């Protein structure tokens, strides 16, 4: 198989013309016949003993052509593409344009190639870096949250229910004399003030005592999901069987010892402040990088084959399916619950996939322009890191991971660091200063 010509037909599109000489084609056809003949049977011949010539007379001269050409393509096309110095981003499309025993075969191969990216202005990108100042109020709020999660419920029998209490409740809903189907509950756990019931219900439960029969009158919202009851007034016949109140633990050294690695309240508070400050810095760093990433993506204006976005979306979808599997949920079950199909779920990833592809291409081009490389030592260090994290040996990592891809990942990371180092820190807009998220503040516990 030989490359006859290579022609760029469009942006990111190249047409290769490939020839298979008659001798190579004949050898491939013969090899295909020998591989398949054990499955061929005709009247008068034992299975596997039918001559090739007879097969071609009965089924057509080209009976083995397709498989023979596919065999040659599998063996030789990667070499042809490498010879053409093309970096493909999708499977090539092959079309047979001519074939005969005497002349061999000619094929047209359409290749979608990696786009050439032109990027400027990546030095001096402006981005805000706002580190939130951690105050005593922030520390106190964090402590209050931790005490809340460690609260215990205390039974109450000497007073009426109050907002904030948790009650064990029987109730039945009526519209006039007609009971509301599905509107009955027994020993229902309800925290007054949680907003679980329709507006006005919980406030009317407050003030009543244990084992007291009482009515609550409330109106269903106009947008209630069951239209027959939307906007209607109902009466709930109720009885409270249990009242519990929340008791927060005392903020003392004993509480600190029970819930942390520290011995005193002061030590614990200092650690909470430190972790909140670290979270604030991390949040500012992340916001800073996100702004830079968005601006880099905006700078990529070259046409990019849509198949690259599709493939990245497929990867993101597969990662999501793996996360579901780790939680004991199959992707099919998730799709059933959400009423989606796989194509519609994949479509939700396309915008993210487009941004990630553009960012990767931009950083690869910046690395090329700035001559950023990853040394062999850096690659080995990354392999050792992966091996330690995944409890594998270095040789096992090398067997599973493309070293070229790993090296490029390191290069891209260094290119991102380069762009951040070259960025200009600006004063943030007042609304851009964000408080640490729940995930971040949990690190302070």
Coordinates of C-alpha atoms in Angstrom, one line a residue:
X1 CA 0.0 0.0 0.0
X2 CA 1.5 3.3 -1.1
X3 CA 0.5 7.0 -0.7
X4 CA -0.1 8.5 -4.1
X5 CA -1.1 12.0 -3.1
X6 CA -2.1 14.2 -0.1
X7 CA -4.3 17.2 -0.7
X8 CA -5.8 19.6 1.8
X9 CA -9.4 20.0 0.7
X10 CA -10.7 22.2 3.5
X11 CA -9.8 23.6 6.9
X12 CA -8.8 20.7 9.0
X13 CA -9.6 18.2 6.2
X14 CA -7.1 16.3 4.0
X15 CA -7.7 13.8 1.2
X16 CA -5.2 11.0 0.8
X17 CA -5.2 8.8 -2.3
X18 CA -3.8 5.4 -1.5
X19 CA -2.9 2.6 -4.0
X20 CA -2.6 -1.1 -3.5
X21 CA -0.5 -2.7 -6.2
X22 CA -1.8 -5.8 -8.0
X23 CA 0.7 -8.2 -6.4
X24 CA -0.1 -7.0 -2.8
X25 CA -3.8 -7.1 -3.5
X26 CA -3.6 -10.6 -4.8
X27 CA -1.7 -11.8 -1.7
X28 CA -4.3 -10.1 0.5
X29 CA -7.2 -11.8 -1.4
X30 CA -5.5 -15.2 -1.2
X31 CA -4.8 -14.7 2.6
X32 CA -8.5 -13.8 3.0
X33 CA -9.6 -16.9 1.1
X34 CA -7.4 -19.1 3.2
X35 CA -8.7 -17.6 6.5
X36 CA -12.3 -18.0 5.5
X37 CA -12.3 -21.3 3.5
X38 CA -12.8 -23.4 6.6
X39 CA -16.3 -21.9 6.8
X40 CA -17.2 -22.3 3.1
X41 CA -19.2 -25.3 1.9
X42 CA -20.7 -26.2 -1.5
X43 CA -22.5 -29.3 -2.8
X44 CA -19.9 -31.9 -3.8
X45 CA -17.1 -30.5 -1.6
X46 CA -16.3 -31.1 2.1
X47 CA -16.5 -28.0 4.2
X48 CA -13.2 -26.1 4.0
X49 CA -12.2 -27.8 0.7
X50 CA -14.0 -25.5 -1.8
X51 CA -11.4 -24.1 -4.3
X52 CA -11.1 -20.3 -4.4
X53 CA -11.8 -20.2 -8.2
X54 CA -15.1 -21.9 -7.7
X55 CA -16.1 -19.5 -4.9
X56 CA -15.3 -16.6 -7.2
X57 CA -17.3 -18.1 -10.1
X58 CA -20.3 -18.7 -7.9
X59 CA -20.3 -15.7 -5.6
X60 CA -18.5 -13.2 -7.9
X61 CA -14.9 -12.3 -8.5
X62 CA -15.0 -9.7 -5.8
X63 CA -16.2 -12.0 -3.0
X64 CA -13.0 -11.6 -1.0
X65 CA -12.2 -8.1 -2.0
X66 CA -13.8 -6.1 0.9
X67 CA -12.2 -8.3 3.6
X68 CA -8.8 -8.2 1.8
X69 CA -8.8 -4.4 1.6
X70 CA -9.9 -4.0 5.2
X71 CA -7.0 -6.3 6.2
X72 CA -4.5 -4.2 4.3
X73 CA -6.0 -1.0 5.7
X74 CA -5.7 -2.3 9.3
X75 CA -2.1 -3.2 8.7
X76 CA -0.9 -0.3 6.5
X77 CA -3.1 2.8 6.9
X78 CA -1.5 3.9 10.3
X79 CA 1.9 3.9 8.5
X80 CA 0.4 5.9 5.6
X81 CA -1.1 8.5 7.9
X82 CA 2.2 8.8 9.9
X83 CA 4.0 9.1 6.6
X84 CA 1.6 12.0 5.7
X85 CA 2.5 13.7 8.9
X86 CA -1.1 14.1 9.8
X87 CA -2.5 14.2 13.3
X88 CA -6.1 12.9 13.1
X89 CA -8.9 13.8 15.5
X90 CA -11.4 11.3 14.1
X91 CA -11.5 7.9 12.4
X92 CA -10.7 8.4 8.7
X93 CA -13.4 7.7 6.1
X94 CA -12.3 5.3 3.4
X95 CA -13.9 5.1 -0.1
X96 CA -12.9 2.5 -2.7
X97 CA -12.6 4.3 -6.0
X98 CA -11.2 1.5 -8.3
X99 CA -10.4 -2.2 -7.9
X100 CA -9.4 -5.0 -10.2
X101 CA -7.1 -8.1 -10.2
X102 CA -4.9 -6.6 -12.9
X103 CA -4.5 -3.1 -11.4
X104 CA -5.0 -3.6 -7.7
X105 CA -7.1 -1.0 -5.8
X106 CA -7.2 2.7 -5.3
X107 CA -8.8 4.3 -2.2
X108 CA -9.7 7.8 -1.1
X109 CA -9.1 8.5 2.6
X110 CA -10.7 11.5 4.1
X111 CA -8.9 12.7 7.2
X112 CA -10.2 15.2 9.8
X113 CA -7.0 16.7 11.2
X114 CA -6.1 18.5 14.4
X115 CA -6.7 22.3 13.9
X116 CA -3.9 24.8 13.7
X117 CA -4.5 27.3 16.6
X118 CA -3.4 30.9 16.4
X119 CA -3.4 32.6 19.8
X120 CA -2.1 36.0 20.9
X121 CA -2.6 38.2 23.9
X122 CA -2.2 35.5 26.5
X123 CA 0.5 37.5 28.3
X124 CA -0.9 40.1 30.6
X125 CA -4.4 38.8 30.9
X126 CA -6.2 40.8 33.6
X127 CA -8.0 38.9 36.4
X128 CA -9.1 39.7 39.9
X129 CA -7.6 38.0 43.0
X130 CA -9.8 38.7 46.0
X131 CA -9.0 37.0 49.3
X132 CA -11.8 37.3 51.7
X133 CA -10.8 38.6 55.1
X134 CA -11.8 36.1 57.8
X135 CA -13.3 37.8 60.8
X136 CA -14.4 36.6 64.3
X137 CA -17.9 36.5 63.0
X138 CA -16.9 33.9 60.3
X139 CA -15.2 31.8 62.9
X140 CA -18.2 32.0 65.2
X141 CA -20.6 31.0 62.4
X142 CA -18.5 28.0 61.6
X143 CA -18.5 27.0 65.3
X144 CA -22.3 27.5 65.4
X145 CA -22.7 25.2 62.4
X146 CA -20.6 22.5 64.0
X147 CA -22.5 22.7 67.3
X148 CA -25.7 22.5 65.3
X149 CA -24.6 19.3 63.7
X150 CA -23.7 17.9 67.1
X151 CA -27.0 18.9 68.7
X152 CA -29.2 16.3 70.4
X153 CA -32.9 16.1 70.7
X154 CA -34.5 16.3 74.2
X155 CA -38.0 15.1 74.8
X156 CA -40.4 17.8 76.1
X157 CA -43.6 17.0 78.2
X158 CA -44.1 20.1 80.3
X159 CA -45.1 22.7 77.6
X160 CA -46.8 23.2 74.3
X161 CA -44.9 22.7 71.0
X162 CA -42.9 25.8 69.8
X163 CA -41.5 26.8 66.4
X164 CA -38.1 25.0 66.1
X165 CA -39.3 21.9 67.9
X166 CA -39.6 18.5 66.3
X167 CA -43.1 16.9 66.7
X168 CA -44.4 13.4 66.2
X169 CA -47.8 14.1 64.6
X170 CA -51.0 12.3 63.4
X171 CA -53.0 14.3 60.8
X172 CA -55.8 13.9 58.3
X173 CA -56.8 16.4 55.7
X174 CA -60.4 17.2 54.8
X175 CA -62.2 19.4 52.3
X176 CA -65.5 19.9 54.0
X177 CA -66.5 16.4 55.0
X178 CA -64.5 14.7 52.3
X179 CA -61.1 13.3 53.3
X180 CA -58.1 14.2 51.0
X181 CA -56.8 11.0 49.4
X182 CA -53.2 10.6 50.4
X183 CA -53.6 13.4 53.0
X184 CA -53.2 11.3 56.1
X185 CA -50.1 10.6 58.2
X186 CA -49.4 8.8 61.4
X187 CA -46.4 9.3 63.7
X188 CA -45.1 11.8 61.1
X189 CA -41.8 13.6 62.1
X190 CA -42.1 17.3 61.5
X191 CA -39.7 20.1 62.5
X192 CA -41.8 23.2 63.0
X193 CA -40.5 26.0 60.8
X194 CA -38.9 23.7 58.2
X195 CA -41.5 24.6 55.6
X196 CA -42.3 20.9 54.8
X197 CA -46.1 21.5 54.9
X198 CA -48.3 24.1 53.1
X199 CA -48.0 27.7 54.4
X200 CA -49.6 28.3 57.7
X201 CA -49.8 24.7 58.8
X202 CA -46.7 24.5 61.0
X203 CA -47.3 27.8 62.7
X204 CA -50.8 26.5 63.8
X205 CA -49.4 23.3 65.2
X206 CA -47.2 25.3 67.5
X207 CA -49.0 26.1 70.7
X208 CA -50.7 22.7 71.1
X209 CA -49.9 20.1 73.8
X210 CA -49.2 16.4 73.8
X211 CA -52.3 14.2 73.0
X212 CA -54.4 17.3 72.3
X213 CA -56.9 17.0 69.4
X214 CA -57.0 20.2 67.4
X215 CA -57.8 21.5 63.9
X216 CA -55.5 23.4 61.5
X217 CA -57.0 25.4 58.7
X218 CA -54.7 26.2 55.8
X219 CA -55.0 26.9 52.1
X220 CA -53.2 25.0 49.4
X221 CA -51.0 27.1 47.1
X222 CA -52.3 28.2 43.8
X223 CA -49.5 26.4 42.1
X224 CA -50.0 23.1 44.0
X225 CA -49.1 20.1 41.8
X226 CA -52.5 18.5 42.2
X227 CA -54.7 21.1 40.4
X228 CA -58.0 19.9 42.0
X229 CA -56.7 21.1 45.3
X230 CA -54.8 24.2 44.3
X231 CA -56.0 27.3 46.0
X232 CA -58.5 25.4 48.2
X233 CA -58.9 25.7 52.0
X234 CA -58.5 22.5 54.0
X235 CA -58.9 21.4 57.6
X236 CA -56.3 19.1 59.1
X237 CA -57.4 17.1 62.2
X238 CA -54.2 16.7 64.2
X239 CA -52.8 15.1 67.4
X240 CA -49.3 15.5 68.8
X241 CA -47.7 12.4 70.3
X242 CA -44.2 13.7 70.9
X243 CA -42.3 17.0 71.2
X244 CA -38.6 17.3 71.1
X245 CA -36.3 20.3 71.3
X246 CA -32.8 20.7 70.0
X247 CA -30.1 21.1 72.7
X248 CA -26.8 22.5 71.5
X249 CA -23.6 21.2 73.2
X250 CA -21.8 23.6 75.5
X251 CA -18.8 25.2 73.8
X252 CA -16.1 24.0 76.2
X253 CA -12.9 22.0 76.2
X254 CA -14.8 18.7 76.6
X255 CA -16.8 19.4 73.5
X256 CA -13.6 20.3 71.6
X257 CA -11.9 17.1 72.7
X258 CA -14.9 15.0 71.6
X259 CA -15.2 16.5 68.2
X260 CA -11.7 17.5 67.2
X261 CA -8.0 16.7 67.6
X262 CA -7.5 19.7 70.0
X263 CA -7.7 20.0 73.7
X264 CA -8.9 23.6 74.2
X265 CA -11.5 25.9 72.7
X266 CA -8.8 28.5 71.9
X267 CA -6.7 25.9 70.0
X268 CA -9.7 24.8 68.1
X269 CA -10.8 28.3 67.2
X270 CA -7.3 29.1 65.9
X271 CA -7.3 26.0 63.7
X272 CA -10.8 26.9 62.3
X273 CA -9.5 30.4 61.5
X274 CA -6.4 29.0 59.8
X275 CA -8.4 26.6 57.7
X276 CA -11.0 29.3 56.7
X277 CA -8.1 31.6 55.7
X278 CA -6.6 28.7 53.6
X279 CA -10.0 28.2 52.0
X280 CA -10.3 31.9 51.3
X281 CA -7.0 31.8 49.5
X282 CA -7.9 28.7 47.5
X283 CA -11.2 30.3 46.5
X284 CA -9.4 33.4 45.3
X285 CA -6.9 31.3 43.4
X286 CA -9.7 29.3 41.8
X287 CA -11.6 32.5 40.8
X288 CA -8.4 34.0 39.4
X289 CA -7.7 30.9 37.3
X290 CA -11.3 30.6 36.1
X291 CA -11.3 34.2 34.8
X292 CA -8.0 33.5 32.9
X293 CA -9.4 30.2 31.5
X294 CA -12.5 32.0 30.2
X295 CA -10.4 34.7 28.5
X296 CA -8.1 32.1 27.0
X297 CA -11.1 30.2 25.6
X298 CA -12.4 33.4 24.1
X299 CA -9.1 33.9 22.3
X300 CA -9.5 30.7 20.3
X301 CA -11.3 31.7 17.1
X302 CA -9.9 29.1 14.7
X303 CA -12.4 26.6 13.3
X304 CA -12.4 23.4 15.3
X305 CA -13.9 20.1 14.0
X306 CA -17.1 19.4 15.9
X307 CA -16.1 15.7 16.3
X308 CA -13.5 16.9 18.9
X309 CA -16.3 18.4 21.0
X310 CA -18.4 15.2 20.5
X311 CA -15.5 13.0 21.6
X312 CA -14.8 15.1 24.7
X313 CA -18.5 15.0 25.6
X314 CA -18.4 11.2 25.3
X315 CA -15.5 11.2 27.7
X316 CA -17.3 13.4 30.2
X317 CA -20.4 11.2 29.9
X318 CA -18.3 8.1 30.5
X319 CA -16.8 9.7 33.6
X320 CA -20.2 10.5 34.9
X321 CA -21.3 6.9 34.3
X322 CA -18.3 5.7 36.3
X323 CA -19.2 8.0 39.2
X324 CA -22.7 6.7 39.2
X325 CA -21.4 3.1 39.2
X326 CA -19.2 3.9 42.2
X327 CA -22.4 5.0 44.0
X328 CA -24.2 1.8 43.0
X329 CA -26.3 3.4 40.3
X330 CA -26.3 2.4 36.7
X331 CA -26.5 5.0 33.9
X332 CA -29.6 3.3 32.5
X333 CA -31.3 3.6 35.9
X334 CA -30.3 7.3 36.1
X335 CA -31.8 7.9 32.7
X336 CA -35.0 6.2 33.7
X337 CA -35.3 8.4 36.8
X338 CA -34.6 11.6 34.9
X339 CA -36.6 10.8 31.8
X340 CA -33.6 11.4 29.6
X341 CA -31.9 9.3 26.9
X342 CA -28.2 9.0 26.5
X343 CA -28.1 11.5 23.6
X344 CA -29.9 14.2 25.5
X345 CA -27.7 13.7 28.5
X346 CA -24.6 13.9 26.3
X347 CA -26.0 17.1 24.8
X348 CA -25.8 18.7 28.3
X349 CA -22.0 18.2 28.2
X350 CA -21.3 19.7 24.8
X351 CA -20.8 23.3 26.0
X352 CA -18.4 22.2 28.7
X353 CA -16.7 19.9 26.2
X354 CA -16.2 22.8 23.7
X355 CA -14.6 25.0 26.3
X356 CA -12.3 22.2 27.5
X357 CA -11.2 21.4 23.9
X358 CA -10.5 25.0 23.1
X359 CA -8.6 25.5 26.4
X360 CA -6.4 22.4 25.7
X361 CA -5.7 23.5 22.1
X362 CA -4.8 27.0 23.3
X363 CA -2.4 25.8 26.0
X364 CA -0.7 23.3 23.7
X365 CA -0.1 26.1 21.2
X366 CA 1.2 28.4 23.9
X367 CA 3.5 25.7 25.1
X368 CA 4.8 25.4 21.5
X369 CA 5.3 29.1 21.1
X370 CA 7.0 29.5 24.5
X371 CA 9.1 26.3 24.0
X372 CA 7.7 24.8 27.2
X373 CA 8.6 21.2 27.7
X374 CA 8.5 18.4 30.3
X375 CA 11.7 16.7 31.2
X376 CA 12.1 12.9 31.5
X377 CA 12.7 13.5 35.2
X378 CA 9.3 15.3 35.5
X379 CA 7.6 12.5 33.7
X380 CA 9.1 9.9 36.0
X381 CA 8.1 12.0 39.0
X382 CA 4.5 12.1 37.7
X383 CA 4.5 8.3 37.2
X384 CA 5.7 7.8 40.7
X385 CA 3.0 10.1 42.0
X386 CA 0.3 8.2 40.1
X387 CA 1.7 4.9 41.3
X388 CA 1.5 6.0 44.9
X389 CA -2.0 7.4 44.6
X390 CA -3.4 4.3 42.8
X391 CA -1.4 1.7 44.8
X392 CA 0.5 0.5 41.7
X393 CA 4.0 0.1 40.6
X394 CA 5.7 2.4 38.2
X395 CA 5.9 -0.3 35.6
X396 CA 2.1 -0.9 35.9
X397 CA 1.4 2.8 35.4
X398 CA 3.6 2.8 32.3
X399 CA 1.8 -0.2 30.9
X400 CA -1.6 1.5 31.3
X401 CA -0.8 5.1 30.5
X402 CA 0.4 6.7 27.2
X403 CA 3.7 8.3 28.1
X404 CA 3.3 10.8 25.3
X405 CA -0.1 11.8 26.6
X406 CA 1.3 12.0 30.1
X407 CA 4.1 14.2 29.0
X408 CA 1.7 16.5 27.1
X409 CA -0.5 16.8 30.2
X410 CA 2.5 18.0 32.1
X411 CA 3.4 20.5 29.4
X412 CA -0.2 21.8 29.3
X413 CA -0.1 22.3 33.1
X414 CA 3.1 24.2 32.9
X415 CA 1.7 26.3 30.1
X416 CA -1.3 27.2 32.3
X417 CA 1.1 28.1 35.1
X418 CA 3.0 30.3 32.7
X419 CA -0.1 32.2 31.6
X420 CA -1.1 32.7 35.3
X421 CA 2.4 34.0 36.1
X422 CA 2.2 36.4 33.3
X423 CA -1.3 37.6 34.2
X424 CA -2.1 41.0 35.8
X425 CA -3.9 41.0 39.1
X426 CA -6.7 43.6 39.1
X427 CA -8.9 45.0 41.8
X428 CA -12.0 42.8 42.0
X429 CA -15.5 44.2 41.5
X430 CA -17.2 44.4 44.9
X431 CA -19.7 41.6 44.1
X432 CA -17.0 39.2 42.9
X433 CA -15.6 38.6 46.4
X434 CA -17.1 35.3 47.3
X435 CA -17.4 33.7 50.7
X436 CA -16.0 30.2 51.1
X437 CA -18.4 27.5 49.9
X438 CA -19.9 24.8 52.2
X439 CA -17.4 22.3 50.8
X440 CA -14.5 24.6 51.7
X441 CA -15.6 25.5 55.1
X442 CA -16.2 21.9 56.0
X443 CA -12.4 21.6 55.9
X444 CA -12.3 23.7 59.0
X445 CA -14.1 21.1 61.1

